[in-house]
């Protein structure tokens, strides 16, 4: 549960403001009523959220332009006013699904044979709007997986502007076919690394002929939305990972942040950090986007661009191969392909790796997370969609040095929805955004019917064999 700014009637055309009327009603309340109401609101809702009073004050400031009185409002009035423009939102009220697992940055306090993992989850709330939240689990010792109970209240991030590289902004504008005279003029006047402040300074210096051209409004909105789409989401480091939730913040993701495929990435210099791709949805269009974080506390969010960054389900390799960043993509909407990038932001290439051929994947196929490096090749968990839109999980194996070469392909699913697991918010679905190997065993957290999250595991060597011969691995 999170608390958010609520503006009654937002999105409805009106000749007068409901906010102004509501503000007047609140400020007309007698002092004793305000005092009692403020106390009761803090007592009732305070424990349900982080820094509740500060949030209510901020929401009061958001409607401060509607305050007509010249007399400063009291702190208690501010609390009541802010609460009147606040609503709670159940981030997983509709569904919880599509997990991915990586090694947690903190491995302290564990028994021998245990591994702590961080799990990203897709939470779906009212209006089918998705957010990205997290939990923790411990694998081992032996054949055991235990989710760590999540602590309340839920913690949201402070949103800060990000820095852009001018070359990446140009690539992003080209990706959207938005390089025109106005945007080119602004691009040419930006430093190599810039912020939104630099963009506004360049816009302010536009020649009047460009600024007042009939198409300038659309171009300016596109440019500003694009620049603001990159941001930093920073959490209080004292919060638990399981408390943190990334809520939509940019315009292009206001209708959802979907299916984070989290991976622990090792750079060429040996340093490690976390990366994830996710799908941004604005209510009409989708776009793959990138998350980078060194610690799962401060998250940098950025656009991806290029001809191979145009559909759902991108999954990053955990290291560069041959000096280039690689990713699994689905540019045609139904097959798995291999994309590459010099910097991890601009993606090209579309070498087909896996196309729908089996009955259980007739509709489409895609990846179930980042490739997992083994001594026999890159193991890629796949999903297939078949008749009645049944989702199944299978696998392919790619060459370590040249992942465009497919070494093996399982001809049958390794997991399908059965029995009670066929039911749920979205029936007949088992789906994952990434598994992890520990002590020779592959562990895969899965969304079941988009209603719950479970885990399956299998012996890694048996699964690798299964990608090259139709032999069923032992699943638990």
Tab-separated table of C-alpha atoms in Angstrom:
chain	number	residue	atom	x	y	z
A	1	UNK	CA	0.000	0.000	0.000
A	2	UNK	CA	1.318	3.442	-0.948
A	3	UNK	CA	-0.148	6.920	-0.506
A	4	UNK	CA	-0.243	9.231	-3.519
A	5	UNK	CA	-1.425	12.676	-4.509
A	6	UNK	CA	-5.123	12.515	-5.432
A	7	UNK	CA	-6.733	15.246	-7.529
A	8	UNK	CA	-10.518	14.772	-7.663
A	9	UNK	CA	-11.855	14.935	-11.197
A	10	UNK	CA	-8.416	14.855	-12.843
A	11	UNK	CA	-8.704	14.058	-16.504
A	12	UNK	CA	-12.224	15.493	-16.721
A	13	UNK	CA	-12.659	18.736	-18.639
A	14	UNK	CA	-14.265	21.404	-16.461
A	15	UNK	CA	-14.711	25.136	-16.482
A	16	UNK	CA	-14.029	25.405	-12.775
A	17	UNK	CA	-11.671	23.666	-10.361
A	18	UNK	CA	-12.990	21.139	-7.879
A	19	UNK	CA	-9.693	21.513	-6.044
A	20	UNK	CA	-10.449	25.146	-5.227
A	21	UNK	CA	-13.855	24.249	-3.769
A	22	UNK	CA	-12.380	21.437	-1.666
A	23	UNK	CA	-9.596	23.678	-0.347
A	24	UNK	CA	-12.188	26.275	0.694
A	25	UNK	CA	-14.195	23.615	2.544
A	26	UNK	CA	-11.159	22.370	4.446
A	27	UNK	CA	-10.018	25.843	5.458
A	28	UNK	CA	-13.560	26.702	6.617
A	29	UNK	CA	-13.509	23.937	9.242
A	30	UNK	CA	-13.495	25.189	12.863
A	31	UNK	CA	-10.147	25.046	14.636
A	32	UNK	CA	-11.118	22.336	17.164
A	33	UNK	CA	-12.454	20.123	14.353
A	34	UNK	CA	-9.227	20.559	12.369
A	35	UNK	CA	-7.137	19.748	15.433
A	36	UNK	CA	-9.040	16.541	16.198
A	37	UNK	CA	-9.136	15.465	12.546
A	38	UNK	CA	-5.394	16.032	12.050
A	39	UNK	CA	-4.616	13.972	15.159
A	40	UNK	CA	-6.917	11.146	14.080
A	41	UNK	CA	-5.566	11.057	10.506
A	42	UNK	CA	-1.963	10.799	11.682
A	43	UNK	CA	-2.849	8.137	14.253
A	44	UNK	CA	-4.838	6.095	11.736
A	45	UNK	CA	-2.733	6.394	8.584
A	46	UNK	CA	0.691	7.273	9.983
A	47	UNK	CA	1.817	3.666	10.639
A	48	UNK	CA	0.689	2.591	7.152
A	49	UNK	CA	3.267	4.715	5.310
A	50	UNK	CA	6.797	6.088	5.561
A	51	UNK	CA	7.032	9.749	6.655
A	52	UNK	CA	3.267	10.196	6.446
A	53	UNK	CA	3.171	13.716	7.864
A	54	UNK	CA	5.823	14.947	5.408
A	55	UNK	CA	3.847	13.384	2.552
A	56	UNK	CA	0.647	15.138	3.641
A	57	UNK	CA	2.438	18.472	3.889
A	58	UNK	CA	3.860	17.987	0.398
A	59	UNK	CA	0.409	17.222	-1.021
A	60	UNK	CA	-0.952	20.323	0.693
A	61	UNK	CA	1.769	22.375	-1.005
A	62	UNK	CA	0.797	20.813	-4.343
A	63	UNK	CA	-2.630	22.505	-4.123
A	64	UNK	CA	-1.311	25.611	-2.397
A	65	UNK	CA	-2.143	27.825	-5.377
A	66	UNK	CA	-5.824	27.297	-4.533
A	67	UNK	CA	-5.481	28.783	-1.058
A	68	UNK	CA	-7.144	32.220	-1.244
A	69	UNK	CA	-6.448	33.376	2.314
A	70	UNK	CA	-3.449	35.609	2.953
A	71	UNK	CA	-3.202	34.164	6.462
A	72	UNK	CA	-0.667	31.302	6.621
A	73	UNK	CA	-2.371	27.976	7.223
A	74	UNK	CA	-1.514	26.104	10.400
A	75	UNK	CA	0.378	22.817	10.506
A	76	UNK	CA	-2.824	20.995	11.451
A	77	UNK	CA	-4.666	22.584	8.521
A	78	UNK	CA	-1.830	21.514	6.250
A	79	UNK	CA	-2.160	17.903	7.437
A	80	UNK	CA	-5.933	17.854	6.897
A	81	UNK	CA	-5.628	19.597	3.521
A	82	UNK	CA	-2.916	17.204	2.366
A	83	UNK	CA	-4.926	14.185	3.520
A	84	UNK	CA	-7.943	15.407	1.561
A	85	UNK	CA	-5.797	15.289	-1.579
A	86	UNK	CA	-4.255	11.888	-0.790
A	87	UNK	CA	-5.398	8.380	-1.690
A	88	UNK	CA	-3.999	4.965	-0.888
A	89	UNK	CA	-3.091	2.654	-3.762
A	90	UNK	CA	-2.711	-1.117	-3.401
A	91	UNK	CA	0.243	-1.782	-5.699
A	92	UNK	CA	-0.447	-5.531	-5.947
A	93	UNK	CA	-4.200	-5.372	-5.507
A	94	UNK	CA	-4.817	-6.999	-8.906
A	95	UNK	CA	-1.852	-9.309	-9.422
A	96	UNK	CA	1.678	-10.301	-8.416
A	97	UNK	CA	3.858	-12.074	-10.954
A	98	UNK	CA	6.903	-12.392	-13.229
A	99	UNK	CA	9.856	-12.538	-10.791
A	100	UNK	CA	13.580	-12.498	-11.563
A	101	UNK	CA	16.372	-13.484	-9.161
A	102	UNK	CA	19.997	-12.382	-8.748
A	103	UNK	CA	22.671	-12.710	-6.102
A	104	UNK	CA	21.994	-10.212	-3.305
A	105	UNK	CA	24.749	-7.635	-2.609
A	106	UNK	CA	24.701	-8.619	1.102
A	107	UNK	CA	25.794	-12.187	1.832
A	108	UNK	CA	26.488	-11.693	5.544
A	109	UNK	CA	25.017	-13.769	8.348
A	110	UNK	CA	24.359	-16.909	6.296
A	111	UNK	CA	25.028	-20.554	7.080
A	112	UNK	CA	27.489	-22.577	4.972
A	113	UNK	CA	25.864	-23.522	1.673
A	114	UNK	CA	23.355	-20.663	1.698
A	115	UNK	CA	22.947	-17.880	-0.854
A	116	UNK	CA	20.860	-14.756	-0.358
A	117	UNK	CA	19.054	-13.615	-3.508
A	118	UNK	CA	17.266	-10.430	-4.487
A	119	UNK	CA	14.005	-10.932	-6.367
A	120	UNK	CA	12.302	-8.318	-8.538
A	121	UNK	CA	8.517	-8.648	-8.876
A	122	UNK	CA	5.833	-7.187	-11.100
A	123	UNK	CA	3.028	-5.800	-8.955
A	124	UNK	CA	-0.243	-4.871	-10.677
A	125	UNK	CA	-2.724	-2.564	-9.012
A	126	UNK	CA	-5.946	-0.698	-9.787
A	127	UNK	CA	-6.287	0.154	-13.471
A	128	UNK	CA	-3.854	-2.665	-14.318
A	129	UNK	CA	-0.931	-0.314	-13.659
A	130	UNK	CA	2.304	-2.188	-12.967
A	131	UNK	CA	5.121	-1.285	-10.608
A	132	UNK	CA	8.426	-2.963	-9.790
A	133	UNK	CA	8.901	-4.178	-6.238
A	134	UNK	CA	11.390	-6.444	-4.519
A	135	UNK	CA	11.758	-9.202	-2.005
A	136	UNK	CA	14.547	-11.424	-0.685
A	137	UNK	CA	15.005	-15.158	-0.437
A	138	UNK	CA	17.637	-17.574	0.850
A	139	UNK	CA	18.662	-20.693	-1.059
A	140	UNK	CA	20.097	-23.624	0.860
A	141	UNK	CA	21.640	-25.281	2.559
A	142	UNK	CA	20.763	-28.117	0.240
A	143	UNK	CA	17.588	-28.238	-1.795
A	144	UNK	CA	15.693	-25.409	-0.063
A	145	UNK	CA	14.378	-21.955	-0.943
A	146	UNK	CA	12.864	-19.614	1.669
A	147	UNK	CA	11.299	-16.237	0.933
A	148	UNK	CA	12.088	-13.579	3.540
A	149	UNK	CA	8.901	-11.950	4.919
A	150	UNK	CA	8.499	-8.410	3.626
A	151	UNK	CA	8.356	-5.627	6.201
A	152	UNK	CA	5.835	-2.783	6.129
A	153	UNK	CA	5.324	0.017	5.364
A	154	UNK	CA	6.163	0.168	1.670
A	155	UNK	CA	8.894	2.687	0.816
A	156	UNK	CA	8.786	4.859	-2.302
A	157	UNK	CA	11.774	6.565	-3.874
A	158	UNK	CA	12.807	10.182	-4.130
A	159	UNK	CA	12.841	11.059	-7.848
A	160	UNK	CA	15.764	13.142	-9.111
A	161	UNK	CA	16.724	14.255	-12.632
A	162	UNK	CA	19.344	12.181	-14.428
A	163	UNK	CA	22.234	13.259	-16.609
A	164	UNK	CA	22.135	12.568	-20.342
A	165	UNK	CA	24.814	11.982	-22.958
A	166	UNK	CA	24.022	14.124	-25.999
A	167	UNK	CA	24.805	11.222	-28.340
A	168	UNK	CA	22.204	9.076	-26.562
A	169	UNK	CA	19.575	11.785	-26.755
A	170	UNK	CA	20.206	12.102	-30.485
A	171	UNK	CA	19.872	8.319	-30.862
A	172	UNK	CA	16.639	8.357	-28.841
A	173	UNK	CA	15.192	11.151	-31.010
A	174	UNK	CA	16.192	9.269	-34.152
A	175	UNK	CA	14.551	6.157	-32.690
A	176	UNK	CA	11.266	8.087	-32.427
A	177	UNK	CA	11.785	9.810	-35.814
A	178	UNK	CA	11.866	13.160	-34.029
A	179	UNK	CA	15.067	14.717	-35.386
A	180	UNK	CA	13.849	17.936	-36.997
A	181	UNK	CA	15.045	21.520	-37.284
A	182	UNK	CA	14.022	22.440	-33.745
A	183	UNK	CA	15.437	19.374	-31.984
A	184	UNK	CA	18.610	19.533	-34.080
A	185	UNK	CA	19.078	23.167	-33.079
A	186	UNK	CA	18.787	22.247	-29.391
A	187	UNK	CA	21.042	19.173	-29.725
A	188	UNK	CA	23.811	21.206	-31.323
A	189	UNK	CA	23.888	23.528	-28.307
A	190	UNK	CA	24.033	20.914	-25.558
A	191	UNK	CA	27.267	19.907	-23.806
A	192	UNK	CA	28.360	16.245	-24.155
A	193	UNK	CA	26.771	15.489	-20.752
A	194	UNK	CA	23.786	17.577	-19.730
A	195	UNK	CA	20.667	17.878	-17.570
A	196	UNK	CA	17.178	19.191	-18.151
A	197	UNK	CA	18.366	22.641	-17.065
A	198	UNK	CA	20.739	22.742	-20.061
A	199	UNK	CA	17.888	21.726	-22.366
A	200	UNK	CA	15.665	24.533	-21.080
A	201	UNK	CA	18.502	27.031	-21.572
A	202	UNK	CA	18.893	25.886	-25.179
A	203	UNK	CA	15.125	26.096	-25.737
A	204	UNK	CA	15.085	29.639	-24.330
A	205	UNK	CA	17.675	30.624	-26.945
A	206	UNK	CA	15.695	29.208	-29.899
A	207	UNK	CA	15.297	31.598	-32.832
A	208	UNK	CA	11.739	33.013	-32.895
A	209	UNK	CA	11.246	31.518	-36.358
A	210	UNK	CA	11.649	28.017	-34.904
A	211	UNK	CA	10.009	28.660	-31.550
A	212	UNK	CA	6.785	29.950	-33.118
A	213	UNK	CA	6.616	27.544	-36.040
A	214	UNK	CA	3.326	25.662	-36.245
A	215	UNK	CA	4.982	22.310	-35.382
A	216	UNK	CA	7.146	23.645	-32.552
A	217	UNK	CA	4.721	22.735	-29.753
A	218	UNK	CA	4.750	19.028	-30.576
A	219	UNK	CA	8.527	18.998	-30.993
A	220	UNK	CA	9.098	20.775	-27.676
A	221	UNK	CA	6.756	18.425	-25.801
A	222	UNK	CA	8.475	15.391	-27.310
A	223	UNK	CA	11.911	16.730	-26.391
A	224	UNK	CA	10.937	17.596	-22.826
A	225	UNK	CA	9.154	14.276	-22.240
A	226	UNK	CA	12.151	12.414	-23.577
A	227	UNK	CA	14.647	14.235	-21.377
A	228	UNK	CA	12.473	13.810	-18.278
A	229	UNK	CA	12.097	10.086	-19.028
A	230	UNK	CA	15.587	9.585	-17.600
A	231	UNK	CA	15.649	9.908	-13.828
A	232	UNK	CA	17.167	8.614	-10.606
A	233	UNK	CA	15.001	6.837	-8.025
A	234	UNK	CA	16.752	6.895	-4.648
A	235	UNK	CA	15.580	5.036	-1.543
A	236	UNK	CA	16.467	5.558	2.081
A	237	UNK	CA	19.291	3.039	2.660
A	238	UNK	CA	17.765	2.167	6.042
A	239	UNK	CA	14.766	0.565	4.320
A	240	UNK	CA	14.759	-3.158	3.594
A	241	UNK	CA	14.911	-4.271	-0.021
A	242	UNK	CA	11.486	-5.873	0.456
A	243	UNK	CA	9.977	-2.472	1.335
A	244	UNK	CA	11.097	-0.737	-1.868
A	245	UNK	CA	8.841	-0.186	-4.854
A	246	UNK	CA	9.571	1.620	-8.114
A	247	UNK	CA	6.400	3.434	-9.150
A	248	UNK	CA	5.883	4.916	-12.627
A	249	UNK	CA	7.477	8.355	-12.750
A	250	UNK	CA	8.059	9.244	-16.419
A	251	UNK	CA	5.303	10.114	-18.891
A	252	UNK	CA	5.977	7.108	-21.095
A	253	UNK	CA	5.543	4.669	-18.193
A	254	UNK	CA	2.534	6.188	-16.442
A	255	UNK	CA	0.436	3.143	-17.297
A	256	UNK	CA	2.990	0.651	-16.094
A	257	UNK	CA	6.527	-0.596	-15.490
A	258	UNK	CA	6.383	-4.251	-16.489
A	259	UNK	CA	8.541	-7.385	-16.171
A	260	UNK	CA	11.933	-6.304	-14.831
A	261	UNK	CA	14.562	-8.801	-15.993
A	262	UNK	CA	17.224	-8.265	-13.339
A	263	UNK	CA	20.820	-9.378	-13.899
A	264	UNK	CA	24.109	-8.961	-12.022
A	265	UNK	CA	26.401	-7.454	-14.655
A	266	UNK	CA	30.195	-7.799	-14.617
A	267	UNK	CA	32.026	-5.054	-16.517
A	268	UNK	CA	35.204	-5.602	-18.487
A	269	UNK	CA	37.254	-4.226	-15.565
A	270	UNK	CA	35.771	-6.823	-13.192
A	271	UNK	CA	33.442	-4.462	-11.331
A	272	UNK	CA	29.858	-5.584	-10.770
A	273	UNK	CA	26.514	-3.792	-10.647
A	274	UNK	CA	22.894	-4.623	-11.351
A	275	UNK	CA	21.009	-3.966	-14.554
A	276	UNK	CA	17.473	-4.664	-15.628
A	277	UNK	CA	15.348	-4.093	-18.662
A	278	UNK	CA	11.645	-3.485	-18.260
A	279	UNK	CA	8.731	-2.514	-20.474
A	280	UNK	CA	7.361	1.006	-20.130
A	281	UNK	CA	3.711	1.488	-21.093
A	282	UNK	CA	2.042	4.871	-21.554
A	283	UNK	CA	-1.444	3.540	-22.275
A	284	UNK	CA	-0.846	3.282	-26.004
A	285	UNK	CA	2.768	2.436	-26.794
A	286	UNK	CA	5.386	0.198	-25.173
A	287	UNK	CA	9.146	0.673	-24.996
A	288	UNK	CA	12.030	-1.243	-23.404
A	289	UNK	CA	13.923	0.762	-20.800
A	290	UNK	CA	17.043	0.251	-18.705
A	291	UNK	CA	17.633	0.272	-14.944
A	292	UNK	CA	21.166	0.406	-13.545
A	293	UNK	CA	22.024	0.284	-9.847
A	294	UNK	CA	25.190	-0.455	-7.893
A	295	UNK	CA	23.412	-1.403	-4.690
A	296	UNK	CA	19.626	-1.819	-5.192
A	297	UNK	CA	19.210	1.459	-3.279
A	298	UNK	CA	19.783	4.122	-5.952
A	299	UNK	CA	18.346	3.280	-9.377
A	300	UNK	CA	19.140	5.114	-12.620
A	301	UNK	CA	16.393	4.841	-15.206
A	302	UNK	CA	17.120	5.493	-18.886
A	303	UNK	CA	15.737	5.018	-22.363
A	304	UNK	CA	16.912	2.345	-24.766
A	305	UNK	CA	16.946	3.062	-28.469
A	306	UNK	CA	17.912	1.587	-31.810
A	307	UNK	CA	16.166	-0.804	-34.205
A	308	UNK	CA	16.386	-3.745	-31.778
A	309	UNK	CA	14.834	-1.864	-28.836
A	310	UNK	CA	11.254	-1.842	-30.063
A	311	UNK	CA	9.331	-4.583	-28.298
A	312	UNK	CA	8.767	-6.340	-24.998
A	313	UNK	CA	11.064	-8.813	-23.335
A	314	UNK	CA	14.660	-7.629	-23.784
A	315	UNK	CA	17.072	-9.547	-21.523
A	316	UNK	CA	20.702	-8.491	-21.030
A	317	UNK	CA	23.684	-10.828	-21.017
A	318	UNK	CA	25.564	-10.675	-17.670
A	319	UNK	CA	28.814	-9.540	-19.353
A	320	UNK	CA	30.077	-8.315	-22.680
A	321	UNK	CA	30.951	-10.870	-25.355
A	322	UNK	CA	33.613	-9.964	-27.904
A	323	UNK	CA	33.717	-6.430	-26.542
A	324	UNK	CA	30.023	-5.738	-27.129
A	325	UNK	CA	26.927	-5.710	-24.950
A	326	UNK	CA	24.456	-8.411	-25.983
A	327	UNK	CA	20.759	-8.892	-25.304
A	328	UNK	CA	17.961	-11.228	-26.193
A	329	UNK	CA	15.196	-9.358	-27.984
A	330	UNK	CA	11.882	-10.022	-29.693
A	331	UNK	CA	11.786	-7.421	-32.442
A	332	UNK	CA	9.192	-9.288	-34.524
A	333	UNK	CA	6.888	-9.885	-31.566
A	334	UNK	CA	7.045	-13.690	-31.712
A	335	UNK	CA	10.660	-14.946	-31.935
A	336	UNK	CA	13.870	-14.688	-29.910
A	337	UNK	CA	16.693	-12.773	-31.561
A	338	UNK	CA	20.156	-11.586	-30.574
A	339	UNK	CA	20.860	-7.847	-30.390
A	340	UNK	CA	24.128	-6.025	-29.732
A	341	UNK	CA	25.238	-2.598	-28.554
A	342	UNK	CA	28.524	-0.728	-28.116
A	343	UNK	CA	27.354	0.959	-24.903
A	344	UNK	CA	24.287	-0.904	-23.621
A	345	UNK	CA	21.920	1.913	-24.622
A	346	UNK	CA	21.649	1.873	-28.428
A	347	UNK	CA	20.758	-1.574	-29.810
A	348	UNK	CA	20.969	-3.014	-33.302
A	349	UNK	CA	21.105	-6.393	-35.029
A	350	UNK	CA	18.388	-9.014	-35.030
A	351	UNK	CA	19.917	-12.462	-35.499
A	352	UNK	CA	17.135	-15.005	-35.100
A	353	UNK	CA	17.810	-17.643	-32.434
A	354	UNK	CA	14.479	-19.332	-31.765
A	355	UNK	CA	11.209	-19.280	-33.707
A	356	UNK	CA	7.850	-20.857	-32.827
A	357	UNK	CA	7.798	-24.419	-34.187
A	358	UNK	CA	6.350	-26.654	-31.460
A	359	UNK	CA	2.622	-26.962	-30.672
A	360	UNK	CA	3.071	-25.391	-27.212
A	361	UNK	CA	4.629	-22.220	-28.733
A	362	UNK	CA	2.499	-21.701	-31.838
A	363	UNK	CA	1.475	-18.172	-30.846
A	364	UNK	CA	4.910	-16.867	-29.858
A	365	UNK	CA	8.110	-17.568	-28.001
A	366	UNK	CA	10.325	-15.365	-25.865
A	367	UNK	CA	12.950	-15.448	-23.130
A	368	UNK	CA	12.417	-15.999	-19.421
A	369	UNK	CA	15.262	-13.768	-18.310
A	370	UNK	CA	18.932	-13.128	-18.930
A	371	UNK	CA	21.156	-15.923	-20.265
A	372	UNK	CA	22.917	-17.937	-17.569
A	373	UNK	CA	26.578	-18.669	-18.204
A	374	UNK	CA	27.615	-22.322	-17.818
A	375	UNK	CA	30.749	-24.155	-18.898
A	376	UNK	CA	28.703	-25.720	-21.706
A	377	UNK	CA	27.182	-22.528	-23.073
A	378	UNK	CA	24.670	-19.782	-22.373
A	379	UNK	CA	21.527	-21.342	-20.940
A	380	UNK	CA	18.420	-19.405	-21.980
A	381	UNK	CA	15.092	-20.173	-20.360
A	382	UNK	CA	12.307	-19.605	-22.857
A	383	UNK	CA	8.545	-19.342	-22.756
A	384	UNK	CA	6.094	-20.483	-25.371
A	385	UNK	CA	2.466	-19.516	-25.842
A	386	UNK	CA	0.192	-22.141	-27.365
A	387	UNK	CA	-3.509	-22.967	-27.800
A	388	UNK	CA	-5.838	-21.383	-25.223
A	389	UNK	CA	-2.942	-18.970	-24.530
A	390	UNK	CA	-1.228	-21.515	-22.295
A	391	UNK	CA	2.280	-20.427	-21.248
A	392	UNK	CA	5.041	-23.040	-20.898
A	393	UNK	CA	8.729	-22.788	-19.953
A	394	UNK	CA	11.512	-24.474	-21.913
A	395	UNK	CA	15.187	-23.821	-22.744
A	396	UNK	CA	17.811	-23.342	-25.458
A	397	UNK	CA	21.621	-23.382	-25.257
A	398	UNK	CA	23.884	-20.854	-27.020
A	399	UNK	CA	27.607	-20.960	-27.775
A	400	UNK	CA	29.701	-19.091	-25.182
A	401	UNK	CA	31.946	-17.284	-27.661
A	402	UNK	CA	29.367	-16.798	-30.398
A	403	UNK	CA	25.853	-16.688	-28.908
A	404	UNK	CA	24.345	-16.449	-32.388
A	405	UNK	CA	25.047	-20.199	-32.611
A	406	UNK	CA	22.332	-22.368	-31.052
A	407	UNK	CA	23.882	-25.531	-29.582
A	408	UNK	CA	20.707	-27.133	-28.336
A	409	UNK	CA	16.967	-26.688	-28.078
A	410	UNK	CA	14.571	-28.524	-25.784
A	411	UNK	CA	11.764	-30.010	-27.861
A	412	UNK	CA	9.350	-30.188	-24.940
A	413	UNK	CA	8.487	-27.855	-22.069
A	414	UNK	CA	10.212	-28.289	-18.738
A	415	UNK	CA	7.287	-26.701	-16.898
A	416	UNK	CA	3.609	-26.192	-17.729
A	417	UNK	CA	0.627	-25.030	-15.635
A	418	UNK	CA	-1.211	-27.990	-14.149
A	419	UNK	CA	-3.996	-28.582	-11.646
A	420	UNK	CA	-4.689	-25.624	-9.322
A	421	UNK	CA	-1.786	-23.720	-10.906
A	422	UNK	CA	-3.896	-23.268	-14.041
A	423	UNK	CA	-6.151	-20.821	-12.189
A	424	UNK	CA	-5.484	-17.182	-11.366
A	425	UNK	CA	-5.857	-13.583	-12.475
A	426	UNK	CA	-4.511	-14.705	-15.868
A	427	UNK	CA	-5.242	-18.457	-16.186
A	428	UNK	CA	-2.855	-21.026	-17.701
A	429	UNK	CA	0.345	-19.053	-17.109
A	430	UNK	CA	3.718	-19.964	-15.615
A	431	UNK	CA	6.295	-17.282	-16.337
A	432	UNK	CA	9.674	-16.102	-15.114
A	433	UNK	CA	11.930	-13.127	-15.765
A	434	UNK	CA	15.128	-14.854	-14.600
A	435	UNK	CA	16.604	-17.703	-12.586
A	436	UNK	CA	19.856	-18.304	-10.714
A	437	UNK	CA	22.282	-21.211	-10.273
A	438	UNK	CA	23.520	-22.272	-6.835
A	439	UNK	CA	25.534	-25.407	-5.995
A	440	UNK	CA	24.842	-27.046	-9.352
A	441	UNK	CA	21.107	-26.462	-9.236
A	442	UNK	CA	19.023	-23.998	-11.230
A	443	UNK	CA	16.380	-22.126	-9.216
A	444	UNK	CA	13.633	-20.330	-11.114
A	445	UNK	CA	11.056	-18.109	-9.371
A	446	UNK	CA	7.826	-18.097	-11.370
A	447	UNK	CA	4.587	-16.197	-11.564
A	448	UNK	CA	1.654	-18.609	-11.398
A	449	UNK	CA	-1.542	-17.358	-13.014
A	450	UNK	CA	-0.366	-13.815	-12.233
A	451	UNK	CA	-1.830	-14.482	-8.775
A	452	UNK	CA	1.093	-15.873	-6.782
A	453	UNK	CA	4.821	-16.484	-6.958
A	454	UNK	CA	6.424	-19.888	-6.555
A	455	UNK	CA	9.755	-21.540	-7.360
A	456	UNK	CA	10.911	-24.596	-9.257
A	457	UNK	CA	14.374	-26.092	-9.368
A	458	UNK	CA	16.245	-28.669	-11.402
A	459	UNK	CA	19.699	-30.160	-11.621
A	460	UNK	CA	21.684	-27.917	-13.973
A	461	UNK	CA	23.523	-30.696	-15.810
A	462	UNK	CA	20.301	-32.586	-16.432
A	463	UNK	CA	18.702	-29.466	-17.842
A	464	UNK	CA	21.684	-28.858	-20.120
A	465	UNK	CA	21.383	-32.430	-21.334
A	466	UNK	CA	17.699	-31.848	-21.909
A	467	UNK	CA	18.411	-28.982	-24.297
A	468	UNK	CA	20.251	-31.432	-26.550
A	469	UNK	CA	18.239	-34.639	-26.053
A	470	UNK	CA	14.576	-35.141	-25.199
A	471	UNK	CA	15.096	-36.353	-21.669
A	472	UNK	CA	13.012	-34.873	-18.887
A	473	UNK	CA	15.031	-33.365	-15.988
A	474	UNK	CA	13.976	-33.988	-12.422
A	475	UNK	CA	11.935	-31.032	-11.201
A	476	UNK	CA	10.969	-30.219	-7.658
